[in-house]
């Protein structure tokens, strides 16, 4: 199917087992277009059509919303080709007309973001031709009213205003049903031909009223308008919100697919459906999906009618079901991944309209990856890459506490659409849900059905509950992708948007009341229900479940085993207590990357000794107070060393400014004065003296140890005495002492002297030897720039990326909330730099420090201990920098391990390519 024009190729045709494009061309053809071409090539029944490339979208926005000249003739050629294959004419007014679907298709699927227009080419004349050719008046008029509705909405902009709860066209339909049948909820299939004709008239009137424009009658005008609307929708609010959330670059653009229509609404031998080759919620290898008899595809996802599960299809259309089962197998063997596909059955014949790799829950992702390896469909490396690191968190997410559940009543049941347990206050509208979430309420968004306008509310909510719609409804799709708990189609719920109430089984719930939903079973409960740990946590941490009794755990463990095979970058944890340490070790941490000693001073009466130390006026009295703290610290470290079972622990010396430990109100100050037997004036004066204008840049970090060496001395002693104690029991201890906030080499040298001296003293006293390192935290730009000098003394660097980000950007993390959203909106920063490393700035400094550090000390140990250690993208960046380890909170360890393994596999792939 060579294109005859010499200019750039903007249109790629597919049909009759041949296609210009193929599945690998997603950047150019979009995901939908590329896979339509691929399915055509492998002989699946795909209606013919063509794809207008994403380059046209880019051109469109670069050129004031105009098209390249060469486009129009290529589109005309595309339509001619379709006419030839179908044996019909576009918009024919005499014989069976060729009608088309105009479908958007970005590179990555963006569910619900861009709208599809079906039945294009119909007008007052061709509708009659369609009726005559199919001998089916009702069908023809049903197509026509659907077309006007979609076109009016998507192209002409007749949409729900923010204050309205229903689509204007649906309101018109509802009114007609009320008028003629006194039944607002009458099924659409029960509308007569006369009703549909009436609707066509009313729809056109509505469009005229709202836009001042006539509905276009000419099919070519219709096509132009529809293509323009698809490109235009790339920049609508919903699409922008979605792209921002998922980090999809604007430059990618969308493609447009124009495809011959097939009809699922010709009668009871026809239908439409959506299916998955495996269960996307659990990952189980079963044919999973749903369909509607006598319906066009939009009905299935719109949640207007609740579809039937695909297992019921054999009783309606057994031959079509058999064909679909075969297609299901073909798809998996060919695409080697779980597929999410859309089909339409016209008079018993199956047509494929779309396929893509199916979105799945974290649970399903892990299971499918493992099972596909067992089935020899993919290898283990592919399996590791198949689970998005972020999604692994879902596998660790809480479930409802079983005993708490026993005392609660199920008030309704819907479809399990997004697994997990969620409890929250209910809101019936996205805006109010967002407002409540901003006030730190836990929110459940409850809607009759959701639409893309609800996206912000869905993001803000803990969980989503709908009264209508199936497992492929908008709510379910979005929830699955965001990893939100979701129950949909709980039809027993009667939601009144006006009264803001939900009524079920005689009980009424108001906005703000608590409900709980189980997205794994589909159950809805009244009130708050306590949640419990996931099975993986029950096996590893709580040890309340045996590994052999949990399939989920076994898949998780398999995945983690593969990660070990691939990984180079190690994952440590940020932990301050033996318990946290033990948890992290259970999750596979290879040590502690950051142990913050200050947290240890807040417990029980330790704070008194700490305060006494701070209030001390002489070195001697300070030493006295410190001596009281020593046993506490030693005990903490002993516990941590034991929990580590010989793994290394990076322990940071005292870091925060001292005033953080003192009471600031009068009552607490006089209480303290009494306790320590000093005057209130003395306490309040000391608090006053310690006040700083900018504590983040004040007397903290190693500056404390420089001014009060005896603090460092006590901490060093506690660490080594603990190590000695543990070693006496035959265990190993590997302390790595970390000096914070170093900018000058001399700062480190002074602290180093203390550490080495104390180590020697304790070794002599306890007649033992220590295996330890001393290094520094790299968290201010100066340290990065003079890293070669610092490395003369430091045996390791650990990037404190929280402070390094603050000091490099000159932005306080705690104050950034007021301007960062605007920065993200304006795309000054792509991501929050406190959540994901600012690779272009902070990352450059890190790289400088790595290079300089290695120049002086080639084998220097390198790590990172900021919040960023749990962010998959930052983990991958650290791998690229060649760090030894990242460190993150215990429950993020599995996520970081997976991200580290994926980074290593990517490296390997790049190397073998070269
Ligand atoms: P989305 O990207 O939102 O899934 P699609 O372009 O896939 O949008 O279209 C939505 C639905 O419209 C499909 O699921 C299908 O049922 C119906 N549809 C799309 N193209 C055709 C076609 N050529 N013939 C019949 N129905 C179609
Ligand atoms: Mg689709
Ligand atoms: Mg710091």
mmCIF file of N, CA, C and O and ligand atoms in Angstrom, residues 652 655 700 779 803, ligand 3:
data_model
loop_
_atom_site.group_PDB
_atom_site.id
_atom_site.type_symbol
_atom_site.label_atom_id
_atom_site.label_comp_id
_atom_site.label_asym_id
_atom_site.label_seq_id
_atom_site.Cartn_x
_atom_site.Cartn_y
_atom_site.Cartn_z
ATOM 1 N N UNK A 652 24.596 8.698 62.126
ATOM 2 C CA UNK A 652 24.907 10.126 62.016
ATOM 3 C C UNK A 652 25.008 10.749 63.391
ATOM 4 O O UNK A 652 24.143 10.543 64.246
ATOM 5 N N UNK A 655 22.471 16.109 64.811
ATOM 6 C CA UNK A 655 22.347 17.011 63.671
ATOM 7 C C UNK A 655 21.494 18.260 63.906
ATOM 8 O O UNK A 655 21.878 19.347 63.499
ATOM 9 N N UNK A 700 24.053 23.823 63.710
ATOM 10 C CA UNK A 700 23.603 22.436 63.632
ATOM 11 C C UNK A 700 24.651 21.589 62.920
ATOM 12 O O UNK A 700 25.692 22.094 62.543
ATOM 13 N N UNK A 779 25.918 17.347 51.946
ATOM 14 C CA UNK A 779 24.590 17.970 51.888
ATOM 15 C C UNK A 779 24.622 19.469 51.700
ATOM 16 O O UNK A 779 23.594 20.134 51.786
ATOM 17 N N UNK A 803 18.765 18.079 52.352
ATOM 18 C CA UNK A 803 19.406 19.361 52.564
ATOM 19 C C UNK A 803 20.170 19.819 51.328
ATOM 20 O O UNK A 803 20.226 21.009 51.046
HETATM 21 MG MG1 LIG B 3 20.602 17.157 56.851
#
